[in-house]
mmCIF file of C-alpha atoms in Angstrom:
data_model
loop_
_atom_site.group_PDB
_atom_site.id
_atom_site.type_symbol
_atom_site.label_atom_id
_atom_site.label_comp_id
_atom_site.label_asym_id
_atom_site.label_seq_id
_atom_site.Cartn_x
_atom_site.Cartn_y
_atom_site.Cartn_z
ATOM 1 C CA MET A 1 32.799 57.770 -91.604
ATOM 2 C CA GLN A 2 34.613 61.180 -90.741
ATOM 3 C CA SER A 3 37.489 60.298 -90.232
ATOM 4 C CA THR A 4 39.962 59.919 -86.622
ATOM 5 C CA GLU A 5 41.478 63.585 -86.861
ATOM 6 C CA SER A 6 38.244 65.225 -87.547
ATOM 7 C CA ILE A 7 36.337 63.821 -85.197
ATOM 8 C CA THR A 8 39.601 64.951 -82.611
ATOM 9 C CA GLN A 9 39.071 67.870 -83.924
ATOM 10 C CA ALA A 10 35.391 67.301 -83.626
ATOM 11 C CA VAL A 11 36.046 67.145 -79.909
ATOM 12 C CA GLN A 12 38.716 70.150 -79.811
ATOM 13 C CA THR A 13 35.646 72.662 -80.373
ATOM 14 C CA SER A 14 31.946 71.391 -79.750
ATOM 15 C CA PRO A 15 30.693 73.904 -78.268
ATOM 16 C CA TRP A 16 29.492 71.433 -74.827
ATOM 17 C CA GLU A 17 32.061 69.495 -72.678
ATOM 18 C CA LYS A 18 30.686 66.255 -72.731
ATOM 19 C CA GLY A 19 30.102 65.729 -76.528
ATOM 20 C CA TYR A 20 26.016 66.586 -76.694
ATOM 21 C CA ASN A 21 23.778 69.088 -76.385
ATOM 22 C CA ASN A 22 23.137 68.580 -72.520
ATOM 23 C CA TYR A 23 19.662 69.857 -71.137
ATOM 24 C CA GLY A 24 21.726 70.797 -67.962
ATOM 25 C CA PRO A 25 24.073 73.479 -69.312
ATOM 26 C CA TYR A 26 20.805 75.092 -71.047
ATOM 27 C CA LEU A 27 18.984 75.453 -68.124
ATOM 28 C CA LYS A 28 22.437 76.972 -66.449
ATOM 29 C CA GLN A 29 22.572 79.830 -69.428
ATOM 30 C CA LYS A 30 19.541 80.197 -70.211
ATOM 31 C CA TYR A 31 19.215 81.154 -66.184
ATOM 32 C CA PRO A 32 21.998 82.383 -65.801
ATOM 33 C CA GLY A 33 23.481 82.025 -61.206
ATOM 34 C CA GLN A 34 20.426 80.526 -60.813
ATOM 35 C CA ARG A 35 19.518 75.843 -60.565
ATOM 36 C CA VAL A 36 16.595 75.173 -62.430
ATOM 37 C CA PHE A 37 14.686 71.764 -60.378
ATOM 38 C CA LYS A 38 11.267 69.798 -61.878
ATOM 39 C CA VAL A 39 9.329 69.502 -60.167
ATOM 40 C CA ILE A 40 6.948 66.161 -60.125
ATOM 41 C CA VAL A 41 2.887 66.692 -59.930
ATOM 42 C CA ASP A 42 0.742 63.847 -60.038
ATOM 43 C CA GLY A 43 -2.388 65.228 -61.390
ATOM 44 C CA GLY A 44 -4.989 61.483 -60.726
ATOM 45 C CA PHE A 45 -5.565 61.519 -64.566
ATOM 46 C CA THR A 46 -5.365 58.091 -65.819
ATOM 47 C CA CYS A 47 -4.581 56.995 -69.653
ATOM 48 C CA PRO A 48 -7.060 56.026 -72.481
ATOM 49 C CA ASN A 49 -5.493 52.506 -72.211
ATOM 50 C CA ARG A 50 -5.726 52.331 -69.102
ATOM 51 C CA ASP A 51 -9.379 53.104 -69.368
ATOM 52 C CA GLY A 52 -11.075 51.405 -71.596
ATOM 53 C CA SER A 53 -10.950 54.085 -74.003
ATOM 54 C CA LYS A 54 -9.319 51.819 -76.392
ATOM 55 C CA GLY A 55 -7.761 49.385 -74.276
ATOM 56 C CA TYR A 56 -7.492 48.354 -70.942
ATOM 57 C CA GLY A 57 -3.848 47.439 -68.759
ATOM 58 C CA GLY A 58 -2.026 50.236 -69.852
ATOM 59 C CA CYS A 59 1.700 49.938 -72.087
ATOM 60 C CA THR A 60 2.917 46.063 -71.492
ATOM 61 C CA TYR A 61 5.752 48.097 -69.706
ATOM 62 C CA CYS A 62 4.559 51.031 -67.659
ATOM 63 C CA ASN A 63 4.111 50.581 -64.521
ATOM 64 C CA VAL A 64 3.358 54.165 -63.091
ATOM 65 C CA ASP A 65 4.527 54.455 -59.857
ATOM 66 C CA SER A 66 7.686 53.308 -61.471
ATOM 67 C CA PHE A 67 8.821 56.573 -62.590
ATOM 68 C CA THR A 68 6.654 58.747 -59.925
ATOM 69 C CA PRO A 69 8.863 59.190 -56.841
ATOM 70 C CA SER A 70 7.423 58.602 -53.696
ATOM 71 C CA PRO A 71 7.027 61.254 -52.071
ATOM 72 C CA THR A 72 4.255 62.218 -54.935
ATOM 73 C CA ARG A 73 3.154 59.823 -54.262
ATOM 74 C CA ASP A 74 2.505 60.801 -50.479
ATOM 75 C CA ASN A 75 0.670 63.219 -51.310
ATOM 76 C CA PRO A 76 -2.742 63.444 -53.534
ATOM 77 C CA GLY A 77 -3.593 67.277 -53.705
ATOM 78 C CA ILE A 78 -1.642 69.962 -55.782
ATOM 79 C CA LYS A 79 -1.242 72.234 -53.088
ATOM 80 C CA GLU A 80 0.750 69.492 -51.010
ATOM 81 C CA GLN A 81 3.371 68.178 -53.565
ATOM 82 C CA VAL A 82 4.031 71.682 -55.113
ATOM 83 C CA ILE A 83 5.139 72.424 -51.452
ATOM 84 C CA ALA A 84 6.704 69.953 -50.155
ATOM 85 C CA GLY A 85 8.220 69.250 -53.511
ATOM 86 C CA VAL A 86 10.117 72.627 -53.277
ATOM 87 C CA GLU A 87 11.099 72.316 -50.070
ATOM 88 C CA ARG A 88 12.590 69.173 -50.369
ATOM 89 C CA ALA A 89 15.115 70.832 -54.041
ATOM 90 C CA ARG A 90 16.028 73.273 -51.818
ATOM 91 C CA LYS A 91 16.632 72.172 -49.024
ATOM 92 C CA GLY A 92 18.163 69.098 -50.875
ATOM 93 C CA ASN A 93 19.485 70.541 -54.131
ATOM 94 C CA LYS A 94 19.923 74.102 -53.492
ATOM 95 C CA ALA A 95 16.931 75.010 -56.273
ATOM 96 C CA ASP A 96 16.170 78.667 -56.496
ATOM 97 C CA LYS A 97 13.855 77.860 -59.215
ATOM 98 C CA PHE A 98 11.098 74.941 -60.720
ATOM 99 C CA ILE A 99 9.584 73.798 -62.904
ATOM 100 C CA ILE A 100 5.908 72.604 -62.692
ATOM 101 C CA TYR A 101 6.077 68.958 -64.097
ATOM 102 C CA PHE A 102 3.003 66.748 -64.570
ATOM 103 C CA GLN A 103 4.480 63.320 -65.026
ATOM 104 C CA PRO A 104 2.923 60.797 -64.372
ATOM 105 C CA ASN A 105 0.284 59.063 -67.293
ATOM 106 C CA THR A 106 -1.514 61.322 -69.172
ATOM 107 C CA ASN A 107 -1.907 64.870 -68.401
ATOM 108 C CA THR A 108 -3.984 66.294 -71.058
ATOM 109 C CA TYR A 109 -6.250 63.490 -70.571
ATOM 110 C CA ALA A 110 -9.242 66.043 -69.224
ATOM 111 C CA PRO A 111 -11.795 68.206 -70.104
ATOM 112 C CA THR A 112 -10.131 71.968 -70.950
ATOM 113 C CA HIS A 113 -11.697 73.703 -68.768
ATOM 114 C CA TYR A 114 -10.009 71.244 -65.646
ATOM 115 C CA LEU A 115 -6.908 71.235 -66.699
ATOM 116 C CA LYS A 116 -7.362 74.394 -66.865
ATOM 117 C CA ALA A 117 -8.090 74.670 -62.618
ATOM 118 C CA MET A 118 -5.247 72.287 -62.295
ATOM 119 C CA TYR A 119 -2.339 73.990 -64.174
ATOM 120 C CA ASP A 120 -3.389 77.570 -62.334
ATOM 121 C CA GLU A 121 -3.331 75.961 -59.088
ATOM 122 C CA ALA A 122 0.026 74.024 -59.082
ATOM 123 C CA LEU A 123 1.621 78.105 -59.990
ATOM 124 C CA SER A 124 0.181 79.860 -57.817
ATOM 125 C CA TYR A 125 2.659 78.552 -55.214
ATOM 126 C CA TYR A 126 5.948 80.669 -55.529
ATOM 127 C CA THR A 127 5.478 82.557 -58.081
ATOM 128 C CA GLU A 128 8.587 84.265 -58.213
ATOM 129 C CA ASP A 129 9.999 81.289 -58.237
ATOM 130 C CA ILE A 130 8.465 78.453 -60.810
ATOM 131 C CA VAL A 131 9.471 79.618 -64.151
ATOM 132 C CA GLY A 132 7.901 76.654 -66.321
ATOM 133 C CA LEU A 133 5.664 74.262 -66.707
ATOM 134 C CA SER A 134 6.291 70.764 -68.693
ATOM 135 C CA VAL A 135 3.373 68.783 -69.415
ATOM 136 C CA GLY A 136 3.416 65.058 -70.356
ATOM 137 C CA THR A 137 0.862 63.103 -72.331
ATOM 138 C CA ARG A 138 0.442 61.552 -74.518
ATOM 139 C CA PRO A 139 0.428 62.681 -79.156
ATOM 140 C CA ASP A 140 -3.094 61.360 -79.307
ATOM 141 C CA CYS A 141 -4.395 63.465 -76.646
ATOM 142 C CA ILE A 142 -3.109 66.475 -77.819
ATOM 143 C CA ASP A 143 -5.936 68.409 -79.598
ATOM 144 C CA PRO A 144 -6.092 72.960 -80.744
ATOM 145 C CA GLU A 145 -7.986 73.733 -77.512
ATOM 146 C CA LYS A 146 -5.098 72.255 -74.997
ATOM 147 C CA ILE A 147 -2.088 73.510 -77.617
ATOM 148 C CA ALA A 148 -4.452 76.920 -77.196
ATOM 149 C CA LEU A 149 -4.804 76.242 -73.152
ATOM 150 C CA LEU A 150 -1.007 75.277 -72.837
ATOM 151 C CA GLU A 151 0.315 78.010 -74.647
ATOM 152 C CA SER A 152 -1.937 81.216 -73.066
ATOM 153 C CA TYR A 153 1.238 80.233 -69.533
ATOM 154 C CA THR A 154 4.072 80.807 -72.248
ATOM 155 C CA ASP A 155 3.950 85.344 -71.035
ATOM 156 C CA ARG A 156 4.719 84.039 -68.297
ATOM 157 C CA PHE A 157 6.855 80.691 -68.273
ATOM 158 C CA ASP A 158 8.272 78.333 -70.375
ATOM 159 C CA VAL A 159 6.227 75.854 -70.701
ATOM 160 C CA ASP A 160 6.887 72.294 -72.756
ATOM 161 C CA ILE A 161 4.730 69.364 -73.873
ATOM 162 C CA GLU A 162 6.330 65.921 -73.341
ATOM 163 C CA MET A 163 5.335 63.458 -75.854
ATOM 164 C CA GLY A 164 5.676 59.655 -76.199
ATOM 165 C CA MET A 165 7.371 58.721 -79.072
ATOM 166 C CA GLU A 166 8.389 55.958 -77.856
ATOM 167 C CA SER A 167 9.425 53.756 -81.059
ATOM 168 C CA ILE A 168 8.257 55.036 -84.255
ATOM 169 C CA TYR A 169 7.165 51.303 -85.899
ATOM 170 C CA ASN A 170 3.753 50.355 -85.305
ATOM 171 C CA ASP A 171 4.448 47.074 -85.063
ATOM 172 C CA THR A 172 6.480 47.625 -81.360
ATOM 173 C CA LEU A 173 3.409 49.936 -80.568
ATOM 174 C CA ALA A 174 0.982 47.623 -81.064
ATOM 175 C CA GLN A 175 3.463 45.018 -79.240
ATOM 176 C CA ILE A 176 3.642 46.827 -76.623
ATOM 177 C CA ASN A 177 0.188 47.872 -76.188
ATOM 178 C CA ARG A 178 0.134 51.676 -76.149
ATOM 179 C CA GLY A 179 -3.140 52.154 -77.987
ATOM 180 C CA CYS A 180 -1.720 54.581 -80.655
ATOM 181 C CA ASN A 181 -0.266 54.500 -83.682
ATOM 182 C CA HIS A 182 3.026 56.259 -84.989
ATOM 183 C CA ASP A 183 0.778 58.152 -87.144
ATOM 184 C CA ASP A 184 -0.973 60.067 -84.108
ATOM 185 C CA LEU A 185 2.457 61.380 -83.577
ATOM 186 C CA ILE A 186 2.692 63.155 -86.618
ATOM 187 C CA SER A 187 -0.899 64.319 -86.720
ATOM 188 C CA ALA A 188 -0.170 65.884 -83.438
ATOM 189 C CA LEU A 189 3.696 66.998 -84.291
ATOM 190 C CA LYS A 190 1.677 69.213 -87.335
ATOM 191 C CA MET A 191 -0.590 70.641 -85.171
ATOM 192 C CA LEU A 192 2.403 71.591 -83.044
ATOM 193 C CA GLU A 193 4.633 73.331 -85.855
ATOM 194 C CA ASN A 194 3.896 76.902 -85.242
ATOM 195 C CA SER A 195 3.405 76.580 -81.910
ATOM 196 C CA LYS A 196 5.183 78.618 -78.959
ATOM 197 C CA LEU A 197 5.254 75.888 -76.205
ATOM 198 C CA ASP A 198 8.769 73.928 -76.687
ATOM 199 C CA VAL A 199 8.659 69.970 -77.307
ATOM 200 C CA CYS A 200 10.066 66.462 -76.357
ATOM 201 C CA VAL A 201 9.184 63.785 -76.786
ATOM 202 C CA HIS A 202 10.581 60.307 -75.222
ATOM 203 C CA THR A 203 11.990 57.125 -76.693
ATOM 204 C CA ILE A 204 12.120 53.764 -74.905
ATOM 205 C CA PHE A 205 15.517 51.340 -77.214
ATOM 206 C CA GLY A 206 15.967 47.568 -76.204
ATOM 207 C CA PHE A 207 12.757 46.479 -77.437
ATOM 208 C CA PRO A 208 14.265 42.896 -77.635
ATOM 209 C CA TRP A 209 12.590 42.557 -81.119
ATOM 210 C CA GLU A 210 13.981 46.136 -83.100
ATOM 211 C CA THR A 211 16.942 45.679 -84.349
ATOM 212 C CA HIS A 212 19.924 47.700 -84.415
ATOM 213 C CA ASP A 213 19.706 49.848 -87.269
ATOM 214 C CA GLN A 214 16.479 50.665 -86.607
ATOM 215 C CA MET A 215 16.560 52.225 -83.412
ATOM 216 C CA LEU A 216 19.636 54.225 -84.983
ATOM 217 C CA ALA A 217 16.072 55.041 -87.679
ATOM 218 C CA TYR A 218 14.928 56.867 -84.240
ATOM 219 C CA ALA A 219 17.629 60.055 -85.295
ATOM 220 C CA HIS A 220 16.475 60.395 -88.241
ATOM 221 C CA GLU A 221 12.284 60.456 -87.547
ATOM 222 C CA ILE A 222 12.563 63.165 -84.854
ATOM 223 C CA ASN A 223 15.565 64.818 -86.958
ATOM 224 C CA ARG A 224 12.970 65.226 -89.798
ATOM 225 C CA HIS A 225 10.240 67.820 -86.887
ATOM 226 C CA PRO A 226 12.302 70.745 -86.101
ATOM 227 C CA GLN A 227 9.862 71.519 -83.510
ATOM 228 C CA ILE A 228 11.194 68.682 -81.423
ATOM 229 C CA LYS A 229 13.199 70.793 -79.100
ATOM 230 C CA PHE A 230 13.760 68.148 -76.181
ATOM 231 C CA THR A 231 13.671 64.789 -76.221
ATOM 232 C CA LYS A 232 14.445 62.014 -73.536
ATOM 233 C CA LEU A 233 16.207 58.384 -74.681
ATOM 234 C CA HIS A 234 15.881 55.645 -72.125
ATOM 235 C CA HIS A 235 16.197 52.042 -71.986
ATOM 236 C CA LEU A 236 13.922 49.369 -71.633
ATOM 237 C CA HIS A 237 14.194 47.813 -68.431
ATOM 238 C CA ILE A 238 11.534 46.217 -66.652
ATOM 239 C CA VAL A 239 9.315 46.590 -63.742
ATOM 240 C CA GLU A 240 7.125 45.122 -61.053
ATOM 241 C CA GLY A 241 2.878 45.790 -61.999
ATOM 242 C CA SER A 242 3.574 45.357 -65.752
ATOM 243 C CA VAL A 243 2.892 43.042 -68.590
ATOM 244 C CA MET A 244 6.947 43.094 -69.456
ATOM 245 C CA GLY A 245 7.617 41.852 -65.816
ATOM 246 C CA VAL A 246 5.276 38.677 -66.121
ATOM 247 C CA LYS A 247 7.126 38.118 -68.922
ATOM 248 C CA TYR A 248 10.284 38.749 -68.233
ATOM 249 C CA LYS A 249 9.922 36.508 -65.209
ATOM 250 C CA ARG A 250 8.818 33.628 -66.825
ATOM 251 C CA GLU A 251 10.399 33.562 -69.853
ATOM 252 C CA PRO A 252 13.729 36.748 -69.550
ATOM 253 C CA PHE A 253 14.723 38.121 -72.409
ATOM 254 C CA LYS A 254 17.438 40.624 -74.456
ATOM 255 C CA LEU A 255 18.004 43.993 -72.843
ATOM 256 C CA PHE A 256 21.348 45.673 -72.581
ATOM 257 C CA THR A 257 24.259 45.449 -70.039
ATOM 258 C CA LEU A 258 25.549 49.693 -68.968
ATOM 259 C CA ASP A 259 28.044 48.723 -71.901
ATOM 260 C CA GLU A 260 25.901 48.078 -74.593
ATOM 261 C CA TYR A 261 23.556 50.830 -74.173
ATOM 262 C CA ALA A 262 26.240 53.114 -73.913
ATOM 263 C CA ASN A 263 28.426 51.622 -77.067
ATOM 264 C CA PHE A 264 25.065 52.437 -78.482
ATOM 265 C CA LEU A 265 23.931 55.617 -77.837
ATOM 266 C CA CYS A 266 27.483 56.667 -79.005
ATOM 267 C CA ASP A 267 26.206 55.416 -82.238
ATOM 268 C CA PHE A 268 23.196 57.385 -82.220
ATOM 269 C CA LEU A 269 24.419 60.204 -80.940
ATOM 270 C CA PRO A 270 25.876 61.612 -83.839
ATOM 271 C CA LEU A 271 22.527 60.744 -86.101
ATOM 272 C CA LEU A 272 20.628 63.398 -84.113
ATOM 273 C CA ARG A 273 20.178 66.899 -85.009
ATOM 274 C CA PRO A 274 23.067 68.666 -82.877
ATOM 275 C CA ASP A 275 20.174 71.277 -81.633
ATOM 276 C CA VAL A 276 18.094 68.411 -80.272
ATOM 277 C CA ILE A 277 18.339 68.976 -76.781
ATOM 278 C CA ILE A 278 18.894 65.417 -74.639
ATOM 279 C CA GLN A 279 16.992 66.272 -71.369
ATOM 280 C CA ARG A 280 18.260 61.869 -70.664
ATOM 281 C CA LEU A 281 20.084 59.946 -71.795
ATOM 282 C CA PHE A 282 18.510 56.650 -69.653
ATOM 283 C CA GLY A 283 16.108 56.505 -66.983
ATOM 284 C CA LEU A 284 16.448 53.896 -63.849
ATOM 285 C CA SER A 285 13.188 53.263 -61.565
ATOM 286 C CA ASP A 286 12.840 52.730 -58.604
ATOM 287 C CA LEU A 287 15.066 49.750 -57.165
ATOM 288 C CA ASP A 288 11.938 47.866 -54.945
ATOM 289 C CA LEU A 289 10.538 48.155 -57.770
ATOM 290 C CA LEU A 290 12.873 47.003 -61.388
ATOM 291 C CA ILE A 291 13.600 43.033 -61.915
ATOM 292 C CA ALA A 292 15.684 44.471 -64.644
ATOM 293 C CA PRO A 293 18.764 45.748 -66.324
ATOM 294 C CA ASN A 294 19.794 46.355 -62.952
ATOM 295 C CA TRP A 295 23.612 47.798 -63.449
ATOM 296 C CA GLN A 296 24.403 47.990 -59.625
ATOM 297 C CA LEU A 297 25.064 51.238 -60.095
ATOM 298 C CA LYS A 298 23.159 54.928 -58.970
ATOM 299 C CA LYS A 299 22.285 57.914 -60.958
ATOM 300 C CA SER A 300 25.678 59.587 -61.417
ATOM 301 C CA GLU A 301 27.414 56.380 -61.761
ATOM 302 C CA ILE A 302 25.715 55.298 -64.830
ATOM 303 C CA GLN A 303 25.870 58.950 -66.026
ATOM 304 C CA TYR A 304 29.717 58.912 -65.846
ATOM 305 C CA TYR A 305 29.791 56.141 -67.519
ATOM 306 C CA ILE A 306 28.207 56.814 -70.043
ATOM 307 C CA ASP A 307 29.365 60.354 -70.794
ATOM 308 C CA GLN A 308 33.395 58.637 -70.869
ATOM 309 C CA LYS A 309 32.935 56.088 -72.769
ATOM 310 C CA ILE A 310 31.163 58.773 -74.968
ATOM 311 C CA LEU A 311 34.547 61.432 -74.507
ATOM 312 C CA GLU A 312 36.875 58.084 -74.919
ATOM 313 C CA ARG A 313 35.051 57.303 -78.417
ATOM 314 C CA GLY A 314 35.494 61.017 -79.142
ATOM 315 C CA VAL A 315 31.619 61.006 -80.004
ATOM 316 C CA ILE A 316 29.905 64.405 -80.753
ATOM 317 C CA GLN A 317 26.454 65.118 -81.170
ATOM 318 C CA GLY A 318 25.144 65.759 -84.923
ATOM 319 C CA SER A 319 28.916 65.256 -85.692
ATOM 320 C CA GLN A 320 27.184 62.951 -89.420
ATOM 321 C CA TYR A 321 23.874 64.661 -89.083
ATOM 322 C CA LYS A 322 22.812 65.684 -93.257
ATOM 323 C CA SER A 323 20.035 67.880 -93.079
ATOM 324 C CA LEU A 324 16.581 67.051 -95.711
#
């Protein structure tokens, strides 16, 4: 454990204002003078544990509508979604450049020629202003042919592939009906070892049967894969339309309070490799779908609370990281 003096010195010499390697400053440095926003596109994909290929019902925590903005759900066509998303970001956020983000469901779960047609269409609008392609998927829906397709865009765009790690424990993955195991993620990361793609992994903290130390171990698993450039850290939230939602209403179980989650992140971040760029520290669903935990705060207020806790505790990402 670091001494108070060494922590203070680390805070003073940290290159990050917030004590962690944040996605916002990364984008500002990469695109100086430009405001870059992601435009979410729903390609109408499903998942192998929804369509019967591996199971039915999807992951027990999941209702895809809970993380898909309603304007995206209201515009079924790719063209309409891109145009609406770009114009909304320009007017509401004064955005200059855009990353096309295929987010809902599994966006590599289709034949490669079909994926190419869909990606090509989404990237064919606002060609002067689109700078990136981000594709959310599952580790068991990655193969060399699809990796090669995504790599074919890297001469024109920044391209990242985002995979749900969720938990590193196969028992948890089985309990949440994930339909894949941790070995599938390891196999996908192996295929991406020398890839031109940027790799992002998504985690969920707070499954009630996982202990504090078990969740901290996620950091060590991320650390041992140098191809992981980005991560999204989420707390477990319970939404309407999910299996967990039904169970929670019948018999509520322990979930993070905001203070507990902020303190957990303060324990987690020092263990995480300092070069890993954090795209999110928490996730939110639409309030009309959220069952729990409802922290009664806006997104910006939650972000401020967590950032203040990190500063108060003198946390520096990677300060306890030890390379292998």
